[in-house]
Amino acid sequence: MDKDILICGVGGQGTVLASGIIAAAAMAEGNVVHSAETIGMAQRGGPVTSHVRIGDKAFSPLIPLNKADLIIGFEPSEVVRNIGYLSAQGIAVVNTTAVKPVTASLSGSGYDGSEMTAYLKKRGNCIFADATAECESLGSVRFLNILLLGIAAGSGRLGIKKETMMSVIEKRVPEKFREANINAFIKGYDIGSATGQG
Amino acid sequence: MKEYVMGNGAIALGALKAGVNVVCGYPGTPSSEIIETIAKYPHEGLHLEWSVNEKAALEVAAAAAYSGARALVTMKQVGLNVASDPLMSLAYVGVEGGMVVVSADDPGPISSQTEQDSRRFAEFARIPVFDPASAEEAFEMIQDAFTYSEKYKTPVIFRPTTRVDHGYAAIEAADTYTPKSFEGFKKDPGRFVIFPRLSYKNHGMIEERNVRIGEDLSSYRFNTAEGGPSAKAVLAGGISYMYAKEFLQDHPGVTLIRIATAYPFPESFMLDKLKGVEELLCLEELSPYLEEQVLKLAGRYGITLKVYGKISGHVPAMGENSADSVKNILKDFLGIESLESSGGVSDAPALPARPPVLCAGCPHRASFYAVKKAMEGEKTYYCGDIGCYTLGNAMPLDMVDTCLCMGAGVTMAQGFSHIDKDGKAFAFIGDSTFFASGMTGVVNAVYNEADITVCILDNSTTAMTGHQPHPGTGRNMMGHVIQKVSIPKILEGIGLTKVITVDPLDLKAAVSAVKECAGLKGVKAIIFKSPCIAIEKSSKKCTIGDDCINCKKCIRETGCPALSLSEGRVVIDASMCTGCALCSQVCPVSAVKGGV
Ligand code: SF4
Ligand code: SF4
């Protein structure tokens, strides 16, 4: 399998675990995988991206523009920031809840993500879900990353089996949150399959 | 078994496989995970340490290498500046066991003060340098680096860049590692005591030897040429090689030459590959090192060819390369028409800026705020330093007037105090930075009668680089609990006028401590002590009550990212708030409830 997956969000949203899970699951299915994270200064409240590159034709650690088959977006403006990476046939999974940067609060700008979602709707090739609200209904926003992985897997665009994903998630998350994470994944998976993208 | 690790993990596993005996370093992005990975494989015969700074690390390692042991030293590129004093001399003396100095470069720069190129440092010190292009290569190449170091009895530099350090790949890991067995130090003053005569003699030896190393490296497995032959060829080093390779797999027939050992330059290899080449494009980051080597070679051997790169203006002088920038440069060079769209988002709505900020509940925010409040209306100099707290420069705190390099805040504040007797000079320095290079600056202040207040932001960790322990934390990398080195006792020992320890989250007490110190002559210190919230997770939360008059003072004054406006009202994001209660101490009507 050759596949380029870009995960984007804001520092602290759990993107790193999400990319680790995809990488491990893709390897478990026998693929060569490379990935890269933005860490350091940029991590604190800044935009973060993880690039997961599956297959042996990828040499650059970062996905070139117009090459991503899938974007998993934890925040609408971060999807817009990275939309140039999406290939013509690619799909973006977009969480519609905005993370308001402190600069927006200070300047009183009313950023709430809606104009980003509107822009992406116009552009097309997106699956929208209020994943944050779905997580809250499960009890905590800390499972946002797993729920979004579920949507991506359910949409059929991830190219990794549901069972493989679930067994990796079980291994990767702390024992006491295992059940909650699996529930989040399944909830996401159902949302993803309902989009009929697969 | 294969482990999926980042490039830094690959370097660590490679060094372990090479039987490394002693590993020392100082944290710095993008190098820190090397030592952290090694820490996961403790074994008999391995000494591992976070040293207080890079100079100390290199010196500890040098003694091990004199004894025939294999030593690894890790740091970021600016750390090499700190370690350059011992390194320059060590290059003359040489080593017995293999010694590899990892200096991680940071094109961009992404999280550094400079865009310096460690390949230049290698040439400056006259020692070999290895330049991996991927995590897989880094694993192999660090083992080669030990071999060459031992073969030529010289320390070598290993120079990954951020994208290599932070790129993940599956790497072979063993269950157990066996450190190299070595004979031990043999006293030989003629060899290990550096004197002018020894340096003169060894200088000549080194220059002659480096020619031989260049010859040896001409057949090195990672100096390669693929594709072609073609009149237009590409020369690349480091990650740029991978970018070029990815593009050229769809455009075969172009020679791609790759140099992994920039110094000593593998001349005969290069001369051979330049045969028939009329135009050469050089792709590399930071400085035009390879480009210059080819230009020199062309002059010396009378080769006629055109060389493009940073010097000719075909490749940007600064910033990092990317798959896309390299693709575009290659398309221009090869005359390939571009049909794809640029991937631009020109029609997109304006994106919210997300500059890095101090975390919600970060005690540094409270410390800065206390100083700001206490000094309202006074003429001040706020000298910052390297760490998370550099972010104190952001609005609305705006509390960092200068930031230069590790430890400079303490000494620069002195400079301001000497030239402006009316201003109040403050230095802000973290606990780890204090041990690394702040202490000597405090001695300088006392000795030379400066009037400064040193604010030590003690959060009991090295937060910026990923929470490494340091001498004040009571724990080291061998997993031992040690006697904590006490910052107040150090300061008292140096003889400060006043040393106050205060909890920055107690705003009133903090403000009065600042006022007291600022009013005194001489060298004073305030230790703002409160743990990093990323280490000591708090379950406390604050909430805003109905009595909130929506004046927004909390947002305006603290800039805490947990505070935001929702439908025009100030709200606290419960998933971020740590209940630090800074905002509640700022609120004029006590509308913020809960917390401490
Ligand atoms: S108590 Fe106030 S200042 Fe502290 S973390 Fe919560 S919102 Fe931020
Ligand atoms: S400072 Fe107090 S009153 Fe003013 S907006 Fe904040 S919580 Fe409300």
Tab-separated table of C-alpha atoms in Angstrom, chain B residues 227-547:
chain	number	residue	atom	x	y	z
B	227	GLY	CA	21.105	7.393	-12.205
B	228	GLY	CA	22.753	8.904	-15.244
B	229	PRO	CA	25.369	9.476	-16.464
B	230	SER	CA	24.068	12.877	-17.440
B	231	ALA	CA	25.498	16.266	-18.399
B	232	LYS	CA	23.220	17.847	-15.797
B	233	ALA	CA	23.834	16.282	-12.407
B	234	VAL	CA	22.625	16.891	-8.870
B	235	LEU	CA	24.792	16.916	-5.749
B	236	ALA	CA	22.965	16.620	-2.443
B	237	GLY	CA	23.672	16.106	1.231
B	238	GLY	CA	21.523	15.297	4.264
B	239	ILE	CA	17.753	15.325	4.016
B	240	SER	CA	17.912	17.237	0.701
B	241	TYR	CA	19.200	14.005	-0.830
B	242	MET	CA	15.916	12.316	0.121
B	243	TYR	CA	13.878	15.164	-1.346
B	244	ALA	CA	15.831	14.958	-4.603
B	245	LYS	CA	15.573	11.163	-4.674
B	246	GLU	CA	11.799	11.273	-4.235
B	247	PHE	CA	11.429	13.645	-7.179
B	248	LEU	CA	13.964	11.950	-9.431
B	249	GLN	CA	12.353	8.508	-9.117
B	250	ASP	CA	9.807	9.854	-11.609
B	251	HIS	CA	12.484	11.555	-13.723
B	252	PRO	CA	15.172	8.942	-14.300
B	253	GLY	CA	18.364	9.526	-16.207
B	254	VAL	CA	19.732	12.290	-13.984
B	255	THR	CA	22.857	11.577	-11.937
B	256	LEU	CA	22.224	12.091	-8.231
B	257	ILE	CA	25.457	12.325	-6.287
B	258	ARG	CA	25.247	12.192	-2.553
B	259	ILE	CA	28.009	13.162	-0.114
B	260	ALA	CA	27.556	11.928	3.455
B	261	THR	CA	31.012	12.934	4.654
B	262	ALA	CA	31.400	16.610	3.907
B	263	TYR	CA	34.781	16.816	5.647
B	264	PRO	CA	37.375	15.548	4.867
B	265	PHE	CA	35.903	15.873	1.406
B	266	PRO	CA	36.059	12.609	-0.596
B	267	GLU	CA	37.932	14.201	-3.499
B	268	SER	CA	38.682	11.237	-5.728
B	269	PHE	CA	35.086	10.036	-5.475
B	270	MET	CA	33.839	13.465	-6.487
B	271	LEU	CA	36.368	13.914	-9.297
B	272	ASP	CA	35.291	10.590	-10.722
B	273	LYS	CA	31.576	11.455	-10.578
B	274	LEU	CA	32.125	14.875	-12.153
B	275	LYS	CA	33.386	13.295	-15.377
B	276	GLY	CA	31.122	14.390	-18.213
B	277	VAL	CA	29.099	16.688	-15.963
B	278	GLU	CA	28.577	20.133	-17.468
B	279	GLU	CA	26.138	21.577	-14.974
B	280	LEU	CA	25.830	20.659	-11.320
B	281	LEU	CA	23.023	21.664	-8.960
B	282	CYS	CA	23.941	21.541	-5.251
B	283	LEU	CA	21.107	20.854	-2.812
B	284	GLU	CA	21.926	21.264	0.859
B	285	GLU	CA	20.711	23.164	3.898
B	286	LEU	CA	22.300	25.838	6.107
B	287	SER	CA	25.523	26.726	4.306
B	288	PRO	CA	26.791	26.077	0.769
B	289	TYR	CA	29.394	23.642	2.039
B	290	LEU	CA	29.342	21.029	-0.717
B	291	GLU	CA	28.965	23.738	-3.328
B	292	GLU	CA	32.171	25.393	-2.125
B	293	GLN	CA	34.050	22.092	-2.135
B	294	VAL	CA	33.134	21.495	-5.773
B	295	LEU	CA	34.112	25.043	-6.717
B	296	LYS	CA	37.498	24.537	-5.039
B	297	LEU	CA	37.953	21.223	-6.762
B	298	ALA	CA	37.089	22.703	-10.151
B	299	GLY	CA	39.694	25.416	-9.670
B	300	ARG	CA	42.387	23.057	-8.489
B	301	TYR	CA	41.880	20.496	-11.227
B	302	GLY	CA	40.899	22.831	-14.058
B	303	ILE	CA	37.465	21.255	-14.486
B	304	THR	CA	35.014	23.264	-16.561
B	305	LEU	CA	31.476	23.087	-15.262
B	306	LYS	CA	28.734	25.352	-14.041
B	307	VAL	CA	27.869	25.019	-10.367
B	308	TYR	CA	24.471	26.133	-9.071
B	309	GLY	CA	23.347	26.350	-5.488
B	310	LYS	CA	23.162	28.838	-2.648
B	311	ILE	CA	26.148	30.880	-3.828
B	312	SER	CA	24.704	31.248	-7.327
B	313	GLY	CA	21.293	32.152	-5.876
B	314	HIS	CA	19.477	29.095	-7.213
B	315	VAL	CA	18.801	27.720	-3.725
B	316	PRO	CA	17.634	29.975	-0.862
B	317	ALA	CA	20.415	30.956	1.538
B	318	MET	CA	18.277	30.473	4.632
B	319	GLY	CA	15.530	28.234	5.949
B	320	GLU	CA	15.004	24.544	5.446
B	321	ASN	CA	14.512	22.818	2.126
B	322	SER	CA	11.398	20.733	1.555
B	323	ALA	CA	10.222	18.120	-0.900
B	324	ASP	CA	8.343	20.925	-2.635
B	325	SER	CA	11.096	23.537	-2.712
B	326	VAL	CA	13.563	20.941	-3.994
B	327	LYS	CA	11.058	19.789	-6.597
B	328	ASN	CA	10.639	23.308	-7.909
B	329	ILE	CA	14.369	23.971	-8.016
B	330	LEU	CA	14.915	20.669	-9.825
B	331	LYS	CA	12.167	21.424	-12.334
B	332	ASP	CA	13.825	24.737	-13.164
B	333	PHE	CA	17.228	23.108	-13.436
B	334	LEU	CA	16.029	20.253	-15.648
B	335	GLY	CA	13.639	22.396	-17.669
B	336	ILE	CA	10.535	20.413	-16.688
B	337	GLU	CA	7.216	22.172	-17.240
B	338	SER	CA	5.042	22.518	-14.157
B	339	LEU	CA	1.440	21.448	-14.654
B	340	GLU	CA	0.299	20.936	-11.078
B	341	SER	CA	-1.425	23.612	-9.081
B	342	SER	CA	0.736	25.095	-6.358
B	343	GLY	CA	-1.399	23.690	-3.572
B	344	GLY	CA	-2.041	27.258	-2.523
B	345	VAL	CA	-4.916	28.427	-0.352
B	346	SER	CA	-5.121	31.936	-1.733
B	347	ASP	CA	-8.920	31.987	-1.566
B	348	ALA	CA	-9.051	30.718	2.026
B	349	PRO	CA	-10.336	32.891	4.882
B	350	ALA	CA	-7.694	34.541	7.095
B	351	LEU	CA	-6.247	31.903	9.409
B	352	PRO	CA	-5.984	32.546	13.133
B	353	ALA	CA	-2.361	33.007	14.175
B	354	ARG	CA	-1.170	30.523	16.791
B	355	PRO	CA	2.108	31.806	18.151
B	356	PRO	CA	3.593	29.536	20.823
B	357	VAL	CA	2.431	30.635	24.278
B	358	LEU	CA	3.108	29.596	27.857
B	359	CYS	CA	0.744	26.742	28.797
B	360	ALA	CA	-2.444	27.448	30.735
B	361	GLY	CA	-1.522	27.527	34.405
B	362	CYS	CA	2.216	27.822	33.727
B	363	PRO	CA	3.851	29.270	36.855
B	364	HIS	CA	6.179	31.368	34.666
B	365	ARG	CA	3.171	33.461	33.643
B	366	ALA	CA	2.520	34.284	37.288
B	367	SER	CA	6.200	35.082	37.947
B	368	PHE	CA	6.394	37.479	35.021
B	369	TYR	CA	3.085	39.026	35.986
B	370	ALA	CA	4.269	39.626	39.558
B	371	VAL	CA	7.408	41.419	38.364
B	372	LYS	CA	5.401	43.428	35.861
B	373	LYS	CA	2.909	44.538	38.534
B	374	ALA	CA	5.597	45.329	41.101
B	375	MET	CA	7.594	47.411	38.648
B	376	GLU	CA	4.712	49.385	37.132
B	377	GLY	CA	5.912	52.893	36.287
B	378	GLU	CA	9.606	52.088	36.850
B	379	LYS	CA	12.349	52.083	34.240
B	380	THR	CA	13.278	48.442	33.786
B	381	TYR	CA	15.454	46.052	31.831
B	382	TYR	CA	14.112	42.515	31.506
B	383	CYS	CA	16.839	40.152	30.362
B	384	GLY	CA	15.479	36.769	29.349
B	385	ASP	CA	17.169	33.489	28.645
B	386	ILE	CA	16.722	30.191	26.809
B	387	GLY	CA	13.805	27.987	27.840
B	388	CYS	CA	10.021	27.945	27.898
B	389	TYR	CA	10.137	31.281	29.669
B	390	THR	CA	11.453	32.992	26.536
B	391	LEU	CA	7.749	32.897	25.683
B	392	GLY	CA	7.258	35.537	28.380
B	393	ASN	CA	7.999	37.926	25.511
B	394	ALA	CA	4.508	37.389	24.051
B	395	MET	CA	1.647	39.792	24.564
B	396	PRO	CA	0.152	40.616	26.957
B	397	LEU	CA	3.061	39.841	29.325
B	398	ASP	CA	5.728	41.438	27.121
B	399	MET	CA	8.371	40.737	29.761
B	400	VAL	CA	11.438	39.774	27.737
B	401	ASP	CA	13.571	42.659	26.418
B	402	THR	CA	16.597	40.574	25.492
B	403	CYS	CA	17.405	36.952	24.786
B	404	LEU	CA	20.796	35.994	23.401
B	405	CYS	CA	22.096	32.611	24.490
B	406	MET	CA	22.194	30.246	27.460
B	407	GLY	CA	22.999	32.177	30.632
B	408	ALA	CA	23.253	35.584	28.959
B	409	GLY	CA	20.316	37.073	30.877
B	410	VAL	CA	22.217	37.157	34.178
B	411	THR	CA	25.255	38.828	32.668
B	412	MET	CA	23.458	41.192	30.300
B	413	ALA	CA	21.393	42.543	33.191
B	414	GLN	CA	24.724	43.527	34.770
B	415	GLY	CA	25.720	45.424	31.660
B	416	PHE	CA	22.509	47.431	31.797
B	417	SER	CA	22.960	48.112	35.520
B	418	HIS	CA	26.447	49.517	34.929
B	419	ILE	CA	25.500	51.884	32.149
B	420	ASP	CA	22.165	53.018	33.573
B	421	LYS	CA	22.093	53.600	37.315
B	422	ASP	CA	18.445	54.730	37.220
B	423	GLY	CA	16.998	51.614	35.634
B	424	LYS	CA	16.170	48.390	37.452
B	425	ALA	CA	17.745	45.406	35.754
B	426	PHE	CA	16.200	41.957	36.060
B	427	ALA	CA	17.429	38.618	34.815
B	428	PHE	CA	15.035	35.725	34.285
B	429	ILE	CA	16.592	32.308	34.239
B	430	GLY	CA	15.237	28.782	34.572
B	431	ASP	CA	16.593	26.241	37.030
B	432	SER	CA	18.288	24.059	34.430
B	433	THR	CA	19.801	27.058	32.654
B	434	PHE	CA	20.994	28.375	36.020
B	435	PHE	CA	23.051	25.212	36.548
B	436	ALA	CA	24.190	25.132	32.907
B	437	SER	CA	25.618	28.623	32.700
B	438	GLY	CA	23.919	31.028	35.097
B	439	MET	CA	25.944	30.426	38.245
B	440	THR	CA	29.221	31.908	37.037
B	441	GLY	CA	27.316	34.977	35.873
B	442	VAL	CA	26.004	35.511	39.399
B	443	VAL	CA	29.563	35.355	40.751
B	444	ASN	CA	30.526	37.956	38.168
B	445	ALA	CA	27.705	40.201	39.356
B	446	VAL	CA	28.773	40.045	42.998
B	447	TYR	CA	32.445	40.513	42.184
B	448	ASN	CA	31.863	43.485	39.907
B	449	GLU	CA	29.229	45.185	42.083
B	450	ALA	CA	26.239	45.040	39.801
B	451	ASP	CA	22.779	46.090	40.969
B	452	ILE	CA	20.506	43.388	39.625
B	453	THR	CA	17.641	41.145	40.638
B	454	VAL	CA	18.004	37.586	39.427
B	455	CYS	CA	14.636	35.877	39.058
B	456	ILE	CA	15.067	32.118	39.087
B	457	LEU	CA	12.048	30.462	37.567
B	458	ASP	CA	12.368	27.137	39.350
B	459	ASN	CA	9.884	24.621	37.994
B	460	SER	CA	12.053	21.624	38.917
B	461	THR	CA	12.658	20.414	35.369
B	462	THR	CA	14.064	21.242	31.945
B	463	ALA	CA	10.630	21.832	30.453
B	464	MET	CA	11.290	23.217	26.980
B	465	THR	CA	13.213	20.225	25.733
B	466	GLY	CA	10.945	17.545	27.203
B	467	HIS	CA	11.391	17.495	30.999
B	468	GLN	CA	14.866	16.217	31.657
B	469	PRO	CA	16.104	16.012	35.249
B	470	HIS	CA	18.961	18.284	36.387
B	471	PRO	CA	21.115	18.717	39.530
B	472	GLY	CA	18.273	20.405	41.409
B	473	THR	CA	15.736	17.627	40.844
B	474	GLY	CA	17.331	14.974	43.020
B	475	ARG	CA	17.474	12.319	40.331
B	476	ASN	CA	19.927	11.475	37.550
B	477	MET	CA	20.000	9.452	34.358
B	478	MET	CA	21.454	6.378	36.035
B	479	GLY	CA	18.134	6.208	37.842
B	480	HIS	CA	19.725	7.186	41.147
B	481	VAL	CA	18.209	9.425	43.774
B	482	ILE	CA	20.846	12.003	44.652
B	483	GLN	CA	21.217	14.876	47.061
B	484	LYS	CA	19.500	17.863	45.420
B	485	VAL	CA	21.817	20.719	44.628
B	486	SER	CA	20.217	23.654	46.412
B	487	ILE	CA	19.869	26.879	44.450
B	488	PRO	CA	19.272	29.060	47.555
B	489	LYS	CA	22.381	27.624	49.209
B	490	ILE	CA	24.461	28.312	46.101
B	491	LEU	CA	23.222	31.890	46.047
B	492	GLU	CA	23.834	32.362	49.742
B	493	GLY	CA	27.295	30.913	49.302
B	494	ILE	CA	28.062	33.389	46.540
B	495	GLY	CA	27.109	36.130	48.999
B	496	LEU	CA	23.994	37.816	47.638
B	497	THR	CA	22.422	40.767	49.416
B	498	LYS	CA	19.080	38.996	49.598
B	499	VAL	CA	17.600	35.672	48.524
B	500	ILE	CA	13.825	35.185	48.736
B	501	THR	CA	11.937	32.036	47.777
B	502	VAL	CA	8.319	32.656	46.899
B	503	ASP	CA	5.376	30.835	45.322
B	504	PRO	CA	4.574	32.773	42.139
B	505	LEU	CA	0.949	31.648	42.307
B	506	ASP	CA	0.616	33.694	45.502
B	507	LEU	CA	0.465	36.981	43.647
B	508	LYS	CA	0.522	39.278	46.671
B	509	ALA	CA	3.547	37.610	48.239
B	510	ALA	CA	5.322	37.480	44.893
B	511	VAL	CA	4.742	41.173	44.179
B	512	SER	CA	6.002	42.189	47.586
B	513	ALA	CA	9.123	40.011	47.191
B	514	VAL	CA	9.874	41.756	43.910
B	515	LYS	CA	9.356	45.202	45.435
B	516	GLU	CA	11.604	44.367	48.355
B	517	CYS	CA	14.439	43.108	46.141
B	518	ALA	CA	14.166	45.884	43.590
B	519	GLY	CA	14.507	48.442	46.374
B	520	LEU	CA	17.830	47.038	47.575
B	521	LYS	CA	21.318	47.676	46.199
B	522	GLY	CA	23.576	44.875	45.052
B	523	VAL	CA	22.794	41.421	43.742
B	524	LYS	CA	19.476	39.967	44.900
B	525	ALA	CA	17.620	36.849	43.881
B	526	ILE	CA	14.023	35.730	43.946
B	527	ILE	CA	13.404	32.034	43.495
B	528	PHE	CA	9.937	31.636	42.035
B	529	LYS	CA	9.284	28.056	42.983
B	530	SER	CA	6.342	26.153	41.520
B	531	PRO	CA	6.393	22.911	39.527
B	532	CYS	CA	5.881	22.759	35.774
B	533	ILE	CA	2.199	21.964	35.207
B	534	ALA	CA	3.110	19.420	32.560
B	535	ILE	CA	4.856	17.371	35.258
B	536	GLU	CA	2.657	17.838	38.279
B	537	LYS	CA	-0.789	17.464	36.791
B	538	SER	CA	-3.400	19.382	38.694
B	539	SER	CA	-7.014	18.328	38.927
B	540	LYS	CA	-8.081	21.746	40.205
B	541	LYS	CA	-10.212	23.959	38.012
B	542	CYS	CA	-11.460	27.502	38.178
B	543	THR	CA	-14.807	28.673	36.891
B	544	ILE	CA	-16.299	32.081	36.276
B	545	GLY	CA	-19.327	32.965	38.384
B	546	ASP	CA	-22.410	34.951	37.457
B	547	ASP	CA	-20.947	37.994	39.197
